[in-house]
mmCIF file with all atom_site columns, C-alpha atoms in Angstrom:
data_model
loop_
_atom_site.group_PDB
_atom_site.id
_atom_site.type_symbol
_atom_site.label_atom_id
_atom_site.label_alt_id
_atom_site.label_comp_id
_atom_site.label_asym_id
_atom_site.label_entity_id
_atom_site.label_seq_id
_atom_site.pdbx_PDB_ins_code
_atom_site.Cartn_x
_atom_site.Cartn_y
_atom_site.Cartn_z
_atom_site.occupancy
_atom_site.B_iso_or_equiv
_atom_site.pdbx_formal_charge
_atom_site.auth_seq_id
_atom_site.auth_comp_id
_atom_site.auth_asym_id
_atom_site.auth_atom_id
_atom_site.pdbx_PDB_model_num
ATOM 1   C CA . UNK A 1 1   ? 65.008  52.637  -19.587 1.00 54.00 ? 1   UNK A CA 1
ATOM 2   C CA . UNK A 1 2   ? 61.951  53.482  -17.631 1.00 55.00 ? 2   UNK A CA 1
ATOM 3   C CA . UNK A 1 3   ? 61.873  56.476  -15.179 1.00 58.00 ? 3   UNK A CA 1
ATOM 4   C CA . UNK A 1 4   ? 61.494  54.817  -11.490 1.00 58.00 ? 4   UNK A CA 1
ATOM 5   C CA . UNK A 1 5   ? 59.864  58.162  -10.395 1.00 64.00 ? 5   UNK A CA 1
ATOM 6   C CA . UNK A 1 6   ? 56.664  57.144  -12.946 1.00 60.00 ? 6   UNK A CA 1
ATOM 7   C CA . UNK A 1 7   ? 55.270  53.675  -11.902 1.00 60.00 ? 7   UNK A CA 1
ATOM 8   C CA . UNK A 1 8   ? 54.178  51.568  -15.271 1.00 59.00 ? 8   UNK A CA 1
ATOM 9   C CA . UNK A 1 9   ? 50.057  52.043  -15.484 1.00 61.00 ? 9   UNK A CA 1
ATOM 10  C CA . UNK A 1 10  ? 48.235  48.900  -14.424 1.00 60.00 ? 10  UNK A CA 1
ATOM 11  C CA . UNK A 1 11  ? 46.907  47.253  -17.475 1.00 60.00 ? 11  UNK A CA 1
ATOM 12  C CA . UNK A 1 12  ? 43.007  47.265  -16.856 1.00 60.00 ? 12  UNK A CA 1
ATOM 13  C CA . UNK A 1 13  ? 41.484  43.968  -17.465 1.00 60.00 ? 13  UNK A CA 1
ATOM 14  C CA . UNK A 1 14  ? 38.946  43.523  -20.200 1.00 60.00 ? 14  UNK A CA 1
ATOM 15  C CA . UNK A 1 15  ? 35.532  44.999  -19.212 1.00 62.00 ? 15  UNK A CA 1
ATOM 16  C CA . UNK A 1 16  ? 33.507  41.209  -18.821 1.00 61.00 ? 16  UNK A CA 1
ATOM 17  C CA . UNK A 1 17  ? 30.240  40.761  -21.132 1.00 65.00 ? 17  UNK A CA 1
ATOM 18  C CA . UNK A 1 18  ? 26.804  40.073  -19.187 1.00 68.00 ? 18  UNK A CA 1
ATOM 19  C CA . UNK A 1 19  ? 25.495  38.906  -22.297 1.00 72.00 ? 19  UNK A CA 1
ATOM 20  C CA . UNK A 1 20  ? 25.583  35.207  -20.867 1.00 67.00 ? 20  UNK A CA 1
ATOM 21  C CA . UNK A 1 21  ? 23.631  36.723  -17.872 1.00 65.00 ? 21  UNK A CA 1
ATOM 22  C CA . UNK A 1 22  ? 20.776  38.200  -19.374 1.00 67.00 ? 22  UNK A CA 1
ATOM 23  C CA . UNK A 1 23  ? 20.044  34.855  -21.368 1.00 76.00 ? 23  UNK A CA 1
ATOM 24  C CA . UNK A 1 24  ? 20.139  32.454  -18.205 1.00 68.00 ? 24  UNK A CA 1
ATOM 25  C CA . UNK A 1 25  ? 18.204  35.228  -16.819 1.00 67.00 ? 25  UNK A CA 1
ATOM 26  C CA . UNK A 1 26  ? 15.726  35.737  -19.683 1.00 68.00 ? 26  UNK A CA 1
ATOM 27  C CA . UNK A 1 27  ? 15.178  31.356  -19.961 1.00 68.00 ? 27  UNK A CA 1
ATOM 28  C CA . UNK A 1 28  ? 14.320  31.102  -16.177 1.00 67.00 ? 28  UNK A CA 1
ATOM 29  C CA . UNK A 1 29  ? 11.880  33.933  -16.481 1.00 65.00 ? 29  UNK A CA 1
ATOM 30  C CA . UNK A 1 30  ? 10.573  32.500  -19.289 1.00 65.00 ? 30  UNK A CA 1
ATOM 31  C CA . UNK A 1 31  ? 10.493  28.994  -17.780 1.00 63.00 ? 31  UNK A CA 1
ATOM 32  C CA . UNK A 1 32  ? 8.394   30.555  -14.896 1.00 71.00 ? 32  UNK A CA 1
ATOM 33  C CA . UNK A 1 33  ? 5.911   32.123  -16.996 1.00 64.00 ? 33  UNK A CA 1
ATOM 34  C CA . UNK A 1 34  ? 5.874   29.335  -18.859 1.00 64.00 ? 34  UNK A CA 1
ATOM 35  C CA . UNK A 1 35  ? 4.860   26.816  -15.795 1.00 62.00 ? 35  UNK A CA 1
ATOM 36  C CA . UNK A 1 36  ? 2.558   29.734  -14.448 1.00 62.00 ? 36  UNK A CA 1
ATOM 37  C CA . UNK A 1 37  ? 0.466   29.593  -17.586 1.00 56.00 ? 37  UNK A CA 1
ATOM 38  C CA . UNK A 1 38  ? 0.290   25.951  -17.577 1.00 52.00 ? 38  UNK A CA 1
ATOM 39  C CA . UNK A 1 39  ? -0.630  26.042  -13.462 1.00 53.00 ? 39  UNK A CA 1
ATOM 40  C CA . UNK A 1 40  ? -3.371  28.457  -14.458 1.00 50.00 ? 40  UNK A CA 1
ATOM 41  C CA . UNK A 1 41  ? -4.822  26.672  -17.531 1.00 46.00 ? 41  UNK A CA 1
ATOM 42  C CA . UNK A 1 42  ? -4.932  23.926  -15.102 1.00 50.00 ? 42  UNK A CA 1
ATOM 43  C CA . UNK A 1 43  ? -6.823  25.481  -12.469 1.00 46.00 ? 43  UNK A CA 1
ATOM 44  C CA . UNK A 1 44  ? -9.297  27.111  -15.128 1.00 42.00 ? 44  UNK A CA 1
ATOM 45  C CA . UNK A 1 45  ? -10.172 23.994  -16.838 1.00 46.00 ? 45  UNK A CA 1
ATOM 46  C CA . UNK A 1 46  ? -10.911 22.015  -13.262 1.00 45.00 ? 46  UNK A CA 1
ATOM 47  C CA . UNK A 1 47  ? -13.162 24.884  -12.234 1.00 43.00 ? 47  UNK A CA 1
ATOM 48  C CA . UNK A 1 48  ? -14.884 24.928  -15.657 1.00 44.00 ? 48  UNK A CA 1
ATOM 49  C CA . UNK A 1 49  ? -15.313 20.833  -15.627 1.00 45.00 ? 49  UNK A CA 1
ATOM 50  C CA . UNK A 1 50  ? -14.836 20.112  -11.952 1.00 43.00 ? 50  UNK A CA 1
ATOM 51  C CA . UNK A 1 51  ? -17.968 21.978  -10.444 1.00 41.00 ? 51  UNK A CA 1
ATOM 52  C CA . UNK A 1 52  ? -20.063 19.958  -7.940  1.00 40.00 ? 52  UNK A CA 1
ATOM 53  C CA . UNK A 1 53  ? -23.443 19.042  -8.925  1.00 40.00 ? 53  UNK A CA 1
ATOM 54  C CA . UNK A 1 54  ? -26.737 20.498  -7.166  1.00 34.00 ? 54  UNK A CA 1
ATOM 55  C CA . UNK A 1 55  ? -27.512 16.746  -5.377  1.00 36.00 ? 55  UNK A CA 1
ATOM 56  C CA . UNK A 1 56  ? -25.057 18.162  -2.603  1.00 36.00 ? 56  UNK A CA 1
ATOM 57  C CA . UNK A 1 57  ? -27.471 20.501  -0.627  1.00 34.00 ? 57  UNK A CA 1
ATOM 58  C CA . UNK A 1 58  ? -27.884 18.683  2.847   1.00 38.00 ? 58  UNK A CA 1
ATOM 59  C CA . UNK A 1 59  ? -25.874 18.295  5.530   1.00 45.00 ? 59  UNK A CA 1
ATOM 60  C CA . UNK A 1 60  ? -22.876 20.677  6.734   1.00 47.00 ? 60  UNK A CA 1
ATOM 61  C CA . UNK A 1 61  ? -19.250 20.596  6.354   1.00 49.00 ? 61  UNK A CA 1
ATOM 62  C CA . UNK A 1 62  ? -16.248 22.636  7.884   1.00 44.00 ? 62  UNK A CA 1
ATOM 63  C CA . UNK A 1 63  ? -16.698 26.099  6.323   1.00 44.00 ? 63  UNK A CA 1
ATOM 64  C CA . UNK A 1 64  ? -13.504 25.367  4.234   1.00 53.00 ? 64  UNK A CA 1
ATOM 65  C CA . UNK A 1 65  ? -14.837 22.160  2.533   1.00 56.00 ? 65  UNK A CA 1
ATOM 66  C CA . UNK A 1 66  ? -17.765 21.338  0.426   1.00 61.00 ? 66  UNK A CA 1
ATOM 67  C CA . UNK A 1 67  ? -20.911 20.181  1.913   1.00 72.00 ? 67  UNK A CA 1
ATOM 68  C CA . UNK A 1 68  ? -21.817 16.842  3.305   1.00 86.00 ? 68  UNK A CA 1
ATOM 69  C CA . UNK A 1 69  ? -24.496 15.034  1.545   1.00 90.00 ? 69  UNK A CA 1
ATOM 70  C CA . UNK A 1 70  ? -26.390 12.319  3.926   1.00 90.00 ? 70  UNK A CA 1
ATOM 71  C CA . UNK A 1 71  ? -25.096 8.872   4.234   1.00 88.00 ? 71  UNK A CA 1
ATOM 72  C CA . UNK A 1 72  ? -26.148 6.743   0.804   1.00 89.00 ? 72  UNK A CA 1
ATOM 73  C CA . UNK A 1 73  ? -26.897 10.098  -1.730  1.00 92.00 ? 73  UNK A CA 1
ATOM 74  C CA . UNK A 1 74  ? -25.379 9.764   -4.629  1.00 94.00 ? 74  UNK A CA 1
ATOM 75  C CA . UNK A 1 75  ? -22.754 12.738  -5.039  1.00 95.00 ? 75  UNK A CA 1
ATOM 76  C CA . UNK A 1 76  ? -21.226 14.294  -8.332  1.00 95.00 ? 76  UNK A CA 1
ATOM 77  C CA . UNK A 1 77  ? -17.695 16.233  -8.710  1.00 94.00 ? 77  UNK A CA 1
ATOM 78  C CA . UNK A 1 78  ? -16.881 17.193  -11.828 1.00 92.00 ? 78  UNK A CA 1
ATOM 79  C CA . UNK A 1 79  ? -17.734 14.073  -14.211 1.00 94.00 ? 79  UNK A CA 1
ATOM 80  C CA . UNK A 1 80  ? -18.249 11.409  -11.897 1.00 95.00 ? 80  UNK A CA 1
ATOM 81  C CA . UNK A 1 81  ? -21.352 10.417  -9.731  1.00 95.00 ? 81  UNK A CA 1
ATOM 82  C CA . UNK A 1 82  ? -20.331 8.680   -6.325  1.00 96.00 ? 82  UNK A CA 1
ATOM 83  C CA . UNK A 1 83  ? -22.234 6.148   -4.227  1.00 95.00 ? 83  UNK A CA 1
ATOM 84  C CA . UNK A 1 84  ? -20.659 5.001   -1.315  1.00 95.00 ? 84  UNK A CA 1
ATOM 85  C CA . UNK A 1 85  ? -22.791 1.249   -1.191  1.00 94.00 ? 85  UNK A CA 1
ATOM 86  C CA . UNK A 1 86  ? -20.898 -0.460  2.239   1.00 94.00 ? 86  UNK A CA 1
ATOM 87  C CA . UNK A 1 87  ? -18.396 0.286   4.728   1.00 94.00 ? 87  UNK A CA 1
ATOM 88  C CA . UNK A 1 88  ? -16.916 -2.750  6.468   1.00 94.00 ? 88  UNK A CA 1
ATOM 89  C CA . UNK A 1 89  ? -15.964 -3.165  10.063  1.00 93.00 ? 89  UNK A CA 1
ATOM 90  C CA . UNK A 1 90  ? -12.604 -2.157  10.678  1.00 95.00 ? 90  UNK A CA 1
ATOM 91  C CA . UNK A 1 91  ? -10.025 -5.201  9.615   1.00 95.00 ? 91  UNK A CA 1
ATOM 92  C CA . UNK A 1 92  ? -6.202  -5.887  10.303  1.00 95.00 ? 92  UNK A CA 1
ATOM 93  C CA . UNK A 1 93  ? -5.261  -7.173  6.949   1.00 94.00 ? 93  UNK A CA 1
ATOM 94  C CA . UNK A 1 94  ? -6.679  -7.694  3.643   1.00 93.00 ? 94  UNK A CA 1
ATOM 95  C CA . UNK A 1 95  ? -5.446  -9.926  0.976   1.00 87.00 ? 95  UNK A CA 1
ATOM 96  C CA . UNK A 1 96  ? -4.635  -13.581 0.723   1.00 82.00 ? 96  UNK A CA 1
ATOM 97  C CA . UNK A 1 97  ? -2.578  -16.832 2.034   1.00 77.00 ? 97  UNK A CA 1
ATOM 98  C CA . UNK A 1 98  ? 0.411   -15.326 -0.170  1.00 81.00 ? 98  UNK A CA 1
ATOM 99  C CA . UNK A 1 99  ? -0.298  -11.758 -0.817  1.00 85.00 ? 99  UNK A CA 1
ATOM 100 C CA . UNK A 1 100 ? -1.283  -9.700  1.912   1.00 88.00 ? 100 UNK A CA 1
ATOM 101 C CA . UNK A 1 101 ? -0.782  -6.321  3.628   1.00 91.00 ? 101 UNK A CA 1
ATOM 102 C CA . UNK A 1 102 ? -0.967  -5.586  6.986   1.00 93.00 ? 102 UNK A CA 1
ATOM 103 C CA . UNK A 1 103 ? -2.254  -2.089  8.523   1.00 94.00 ? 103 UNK A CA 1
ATOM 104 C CA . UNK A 1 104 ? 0.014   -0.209  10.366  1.00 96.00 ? 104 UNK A CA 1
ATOM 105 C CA . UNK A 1 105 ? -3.481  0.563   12.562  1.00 96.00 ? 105 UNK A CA 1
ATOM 106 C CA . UNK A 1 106 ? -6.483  -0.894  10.777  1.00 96.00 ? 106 UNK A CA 1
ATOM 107 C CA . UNK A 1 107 ? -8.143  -0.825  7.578   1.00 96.00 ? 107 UNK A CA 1
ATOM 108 C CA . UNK A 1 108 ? -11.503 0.781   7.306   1.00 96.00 ? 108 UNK A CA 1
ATOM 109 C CA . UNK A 1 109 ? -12.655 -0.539  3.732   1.00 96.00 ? 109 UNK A CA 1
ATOM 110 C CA . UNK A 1 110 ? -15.169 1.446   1.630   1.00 95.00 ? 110 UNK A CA 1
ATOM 111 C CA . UNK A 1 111 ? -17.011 0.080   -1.007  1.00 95.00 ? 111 UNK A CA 1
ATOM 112 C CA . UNK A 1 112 ? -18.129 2.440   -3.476  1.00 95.00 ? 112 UNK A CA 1
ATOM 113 C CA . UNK A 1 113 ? -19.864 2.579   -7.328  1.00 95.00 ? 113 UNK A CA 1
ATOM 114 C CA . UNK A 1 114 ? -18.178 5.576   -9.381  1.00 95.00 ? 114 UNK A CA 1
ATOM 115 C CA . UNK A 1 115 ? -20.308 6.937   -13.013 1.00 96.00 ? 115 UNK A CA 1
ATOM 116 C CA . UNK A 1 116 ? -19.059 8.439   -15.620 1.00 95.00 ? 116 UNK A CA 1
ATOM 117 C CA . UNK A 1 117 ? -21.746 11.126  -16.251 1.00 95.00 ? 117 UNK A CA 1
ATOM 118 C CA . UNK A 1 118 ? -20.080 12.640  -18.731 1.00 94.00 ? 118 UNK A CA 1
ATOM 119 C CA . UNK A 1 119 ? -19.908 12.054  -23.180 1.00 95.00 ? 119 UNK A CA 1
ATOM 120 C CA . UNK A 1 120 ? -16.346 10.887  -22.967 1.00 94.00 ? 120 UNK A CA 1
ATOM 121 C CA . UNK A 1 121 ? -14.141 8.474   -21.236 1.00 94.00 ? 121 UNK A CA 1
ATOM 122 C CA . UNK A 1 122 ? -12.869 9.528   -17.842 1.00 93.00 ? 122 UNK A CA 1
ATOM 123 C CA . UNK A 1 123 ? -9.904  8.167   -16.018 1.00 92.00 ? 123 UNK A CA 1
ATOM 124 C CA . UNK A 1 124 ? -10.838 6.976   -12.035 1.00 92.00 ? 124 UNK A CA 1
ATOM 125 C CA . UNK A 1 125 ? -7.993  7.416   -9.828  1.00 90.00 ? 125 UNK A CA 1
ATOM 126 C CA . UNK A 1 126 ? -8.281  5.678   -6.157  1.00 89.00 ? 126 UNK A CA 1
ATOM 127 C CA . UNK A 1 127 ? -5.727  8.024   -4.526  1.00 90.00 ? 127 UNK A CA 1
ATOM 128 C CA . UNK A 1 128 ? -7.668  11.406  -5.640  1.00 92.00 ? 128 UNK A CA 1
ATOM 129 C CA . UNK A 1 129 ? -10.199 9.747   -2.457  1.00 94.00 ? 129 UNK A CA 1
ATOM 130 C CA . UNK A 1 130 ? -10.140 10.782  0.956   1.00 95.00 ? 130 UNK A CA 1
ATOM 131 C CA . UNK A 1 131 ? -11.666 9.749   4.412   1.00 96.00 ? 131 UNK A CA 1
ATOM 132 C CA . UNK A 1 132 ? -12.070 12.410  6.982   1.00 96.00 ? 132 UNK A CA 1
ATOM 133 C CA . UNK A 1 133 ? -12.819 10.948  10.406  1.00 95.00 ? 133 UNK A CA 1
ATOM 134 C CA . UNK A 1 134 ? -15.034 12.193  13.552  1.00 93.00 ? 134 UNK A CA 1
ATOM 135 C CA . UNK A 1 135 ? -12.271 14.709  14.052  1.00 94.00 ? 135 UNK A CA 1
ATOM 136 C CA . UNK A 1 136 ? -11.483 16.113  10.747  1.00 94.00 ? 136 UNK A CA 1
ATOM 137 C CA . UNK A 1 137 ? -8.300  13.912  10.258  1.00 96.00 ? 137 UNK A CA 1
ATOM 138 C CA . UNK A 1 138 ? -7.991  13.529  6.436   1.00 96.00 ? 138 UNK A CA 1
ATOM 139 C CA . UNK A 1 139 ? -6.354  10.396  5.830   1.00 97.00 ? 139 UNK A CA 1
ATOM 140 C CA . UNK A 1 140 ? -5.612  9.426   1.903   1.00 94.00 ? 140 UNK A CA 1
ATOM 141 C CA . UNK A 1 141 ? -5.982  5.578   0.286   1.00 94.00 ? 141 UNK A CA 1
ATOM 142 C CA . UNK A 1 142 ? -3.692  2.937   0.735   1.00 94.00 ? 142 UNK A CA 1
ATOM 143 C CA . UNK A 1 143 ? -3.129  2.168   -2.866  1.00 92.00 ? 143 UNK A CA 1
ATOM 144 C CA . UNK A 1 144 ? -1.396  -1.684  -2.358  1.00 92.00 ? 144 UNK A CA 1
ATOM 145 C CA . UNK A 1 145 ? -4.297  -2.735  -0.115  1.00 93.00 ? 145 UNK A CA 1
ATOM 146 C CA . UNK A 1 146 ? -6.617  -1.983  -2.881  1.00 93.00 ? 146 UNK A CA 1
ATOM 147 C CA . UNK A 1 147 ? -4.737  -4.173  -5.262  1.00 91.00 ? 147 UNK A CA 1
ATOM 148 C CA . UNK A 1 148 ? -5.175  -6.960  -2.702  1.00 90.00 ? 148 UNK A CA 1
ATOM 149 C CA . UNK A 1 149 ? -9.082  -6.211  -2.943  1.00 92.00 ? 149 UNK A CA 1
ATOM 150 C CA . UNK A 1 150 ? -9.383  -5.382  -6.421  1.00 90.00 ? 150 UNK A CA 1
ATOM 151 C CA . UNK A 1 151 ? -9.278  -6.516  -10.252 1.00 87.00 ? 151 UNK A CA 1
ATOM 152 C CA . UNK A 1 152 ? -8.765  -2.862  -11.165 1.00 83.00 ? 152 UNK A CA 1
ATOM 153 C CA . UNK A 1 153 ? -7.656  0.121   -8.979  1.00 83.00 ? 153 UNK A CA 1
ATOM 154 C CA . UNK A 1 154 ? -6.975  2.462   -11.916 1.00 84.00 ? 154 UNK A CA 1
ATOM 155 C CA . UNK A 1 155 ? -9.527  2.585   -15.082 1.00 88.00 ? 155 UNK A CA 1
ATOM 156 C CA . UNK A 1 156 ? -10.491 4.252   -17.635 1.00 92.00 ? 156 UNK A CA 1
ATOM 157 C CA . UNK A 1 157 ? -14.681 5.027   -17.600 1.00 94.00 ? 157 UNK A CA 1
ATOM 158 C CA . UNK A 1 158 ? -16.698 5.164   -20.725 1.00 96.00 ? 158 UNK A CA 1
ATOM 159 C CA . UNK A 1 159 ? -20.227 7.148   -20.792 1.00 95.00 ? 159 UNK A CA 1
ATOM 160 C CA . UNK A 1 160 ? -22.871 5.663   -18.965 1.00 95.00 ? 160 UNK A CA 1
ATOM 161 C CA . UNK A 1 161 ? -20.504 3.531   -17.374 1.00 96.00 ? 161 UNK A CA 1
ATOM 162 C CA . UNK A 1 162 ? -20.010 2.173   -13.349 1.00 95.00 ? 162 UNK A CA 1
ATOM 163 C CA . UNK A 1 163 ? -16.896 1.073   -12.056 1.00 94.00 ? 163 UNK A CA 1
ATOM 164 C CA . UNK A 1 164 ? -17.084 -0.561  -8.526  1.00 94.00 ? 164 UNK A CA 1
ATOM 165 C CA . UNK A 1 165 ? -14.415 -0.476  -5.873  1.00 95.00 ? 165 UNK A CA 1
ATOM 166 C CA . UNK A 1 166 ? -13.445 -1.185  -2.577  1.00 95.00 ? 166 UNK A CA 1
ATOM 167 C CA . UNK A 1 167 ? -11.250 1.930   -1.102  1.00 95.00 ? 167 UNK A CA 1
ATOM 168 C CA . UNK A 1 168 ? -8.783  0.725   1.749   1.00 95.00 ? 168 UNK A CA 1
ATOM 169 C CA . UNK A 1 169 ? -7.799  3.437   4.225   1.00 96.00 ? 169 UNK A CA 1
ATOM 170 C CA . UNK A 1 170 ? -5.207  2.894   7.251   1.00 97.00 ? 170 UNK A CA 1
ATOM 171 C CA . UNK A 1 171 ? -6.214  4.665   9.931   1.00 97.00 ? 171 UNK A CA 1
ATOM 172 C CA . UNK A 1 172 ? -5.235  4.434   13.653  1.00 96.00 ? 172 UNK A CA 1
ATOM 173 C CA . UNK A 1 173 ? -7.292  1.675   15.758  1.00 96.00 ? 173 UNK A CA 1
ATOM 174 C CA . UNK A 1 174 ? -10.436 2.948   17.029  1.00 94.00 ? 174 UNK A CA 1
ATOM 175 C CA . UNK A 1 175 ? -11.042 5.634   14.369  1.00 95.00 ? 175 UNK A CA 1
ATOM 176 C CA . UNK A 1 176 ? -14.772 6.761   13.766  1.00 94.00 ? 176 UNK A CA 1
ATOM 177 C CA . UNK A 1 177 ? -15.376 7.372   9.766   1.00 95.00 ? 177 UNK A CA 1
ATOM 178 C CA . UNK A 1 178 ? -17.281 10.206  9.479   1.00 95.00 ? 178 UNK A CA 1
ATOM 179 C CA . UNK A 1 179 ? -17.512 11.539  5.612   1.00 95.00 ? 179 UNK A CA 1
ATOM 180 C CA . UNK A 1 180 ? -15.540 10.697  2.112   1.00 95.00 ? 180 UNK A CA 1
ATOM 181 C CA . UNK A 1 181 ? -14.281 13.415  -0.046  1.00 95.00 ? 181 UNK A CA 1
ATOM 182 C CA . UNK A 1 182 ? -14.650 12.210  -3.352  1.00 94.00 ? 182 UNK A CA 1
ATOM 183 C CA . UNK A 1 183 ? -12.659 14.278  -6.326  1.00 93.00 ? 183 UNK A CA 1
ATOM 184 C CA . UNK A 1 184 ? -13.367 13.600  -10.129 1.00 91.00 ? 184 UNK A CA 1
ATOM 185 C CA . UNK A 1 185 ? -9.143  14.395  -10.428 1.00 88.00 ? 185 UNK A CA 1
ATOM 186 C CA . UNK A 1 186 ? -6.781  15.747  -8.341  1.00 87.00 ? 186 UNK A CA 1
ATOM 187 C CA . UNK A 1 187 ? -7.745  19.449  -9.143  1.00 87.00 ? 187 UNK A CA 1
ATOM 188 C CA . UNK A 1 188 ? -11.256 19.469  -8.570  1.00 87.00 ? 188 UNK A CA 1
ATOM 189 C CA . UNK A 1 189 ? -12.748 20.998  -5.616  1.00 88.00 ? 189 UNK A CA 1
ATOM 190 C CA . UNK A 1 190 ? -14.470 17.723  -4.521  1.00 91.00 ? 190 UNK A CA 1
ATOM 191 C CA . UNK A 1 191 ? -17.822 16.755  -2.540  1.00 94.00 ? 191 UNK A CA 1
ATOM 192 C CA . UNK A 1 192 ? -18.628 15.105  0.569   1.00 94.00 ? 192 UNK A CA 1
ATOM 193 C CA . UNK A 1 193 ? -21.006 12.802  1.361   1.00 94.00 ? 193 UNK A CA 1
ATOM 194 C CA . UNK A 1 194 ? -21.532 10.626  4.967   1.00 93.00 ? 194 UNK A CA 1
ATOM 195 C CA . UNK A 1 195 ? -20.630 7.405   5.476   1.00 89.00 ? 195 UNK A CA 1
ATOM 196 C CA . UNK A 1 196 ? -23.077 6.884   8.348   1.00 81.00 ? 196 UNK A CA 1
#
């Protein structure tokens, strides 16, 4: 029989181990160290590779961008050499009787020749392209217009070799084209040249 004036001790529950802690904590720091080195072997390689070329020295540019080459130079960014060869009036579709797209303003359509400069083969991406207008509104391609207006939107460039394309950009009605920003891949720093 147990003395009422002595209450019974409260069992004390089992101290918990934080072992499972410290490994969920030790794989996420790992993970970020992990995707840090992988951002910053990134970002070293497209500085190393993606440096542009001494023919873009006229012209100015907003101080945060590159420089703007004159209309018709031929620019370089990392291992491609742009030449921007026509820029059609503004149009309100492109494609044909069956397949077609229709701006949601207009389409400004650029035609340009792209060089691999380099000894390798180089992969040319259409949506690593930009248009900035009169105002310094950046506006990216329209990637199923090009299709419309292209055997090839996406290639892969030997040496030596030109690729030519037509770059479709949707931009509001009554927009005045003012420069391309042309990137060898989505990492570079890019170059900008006129388009008029």
């Amino acid at each position: 029989m147990t003395n009422p004036q002595y209450p019974l001790p409260y069992p004390q529950s089992p101290r918990k181990s934080r072992t499972g802690l410290w490994i969920v904590l030790g794989a996420l720091g790992f993970f970020i160290l992990l995707c840090g080195g992988c951002a910053g072997l990134i970002a070293t390689s497209a500085d190393d590779t993606d440096t542009p070329s001494s023919s873009v020295t006229a012209g100015s540019a907003p101080d945060d961008g590159p420089a703007l080459a004159p209309a018709g130079s031929e620019v370089r960014d990392g291992k491609f050499a742009f030449v921007v060869t026509q820029v059609e009036p503004p149009v309100k579709t492109v494609g044909g009787d069956y397949l077609s797209k229709a701006a949601q303003g207009e389409f400004i359509l650029v035609h340009i020749d792209v060089t691999n400069t380099s000894d390798q083969p180089q992969s040319y991406f259409g949506s690593n392209q930009k248009l900035i207008d009169a105002q310094g509104r950046e506006f990216t391609n329209d990637t199923e217009a090009e299709i419309y207006l292209n055997d090839d939107v996406y290639t892969d460039i030997n040496p030596g070799n030109k690729f030519s394309v037509i770059l479709a950009f949707d931009v509001p009605v009554g927009t005045d084209p003012a420069a391309l920003e042309f990137h060898d891949s989505m990492f570079s720093g890019g170059v900008q040249v006129a388009v008029r």
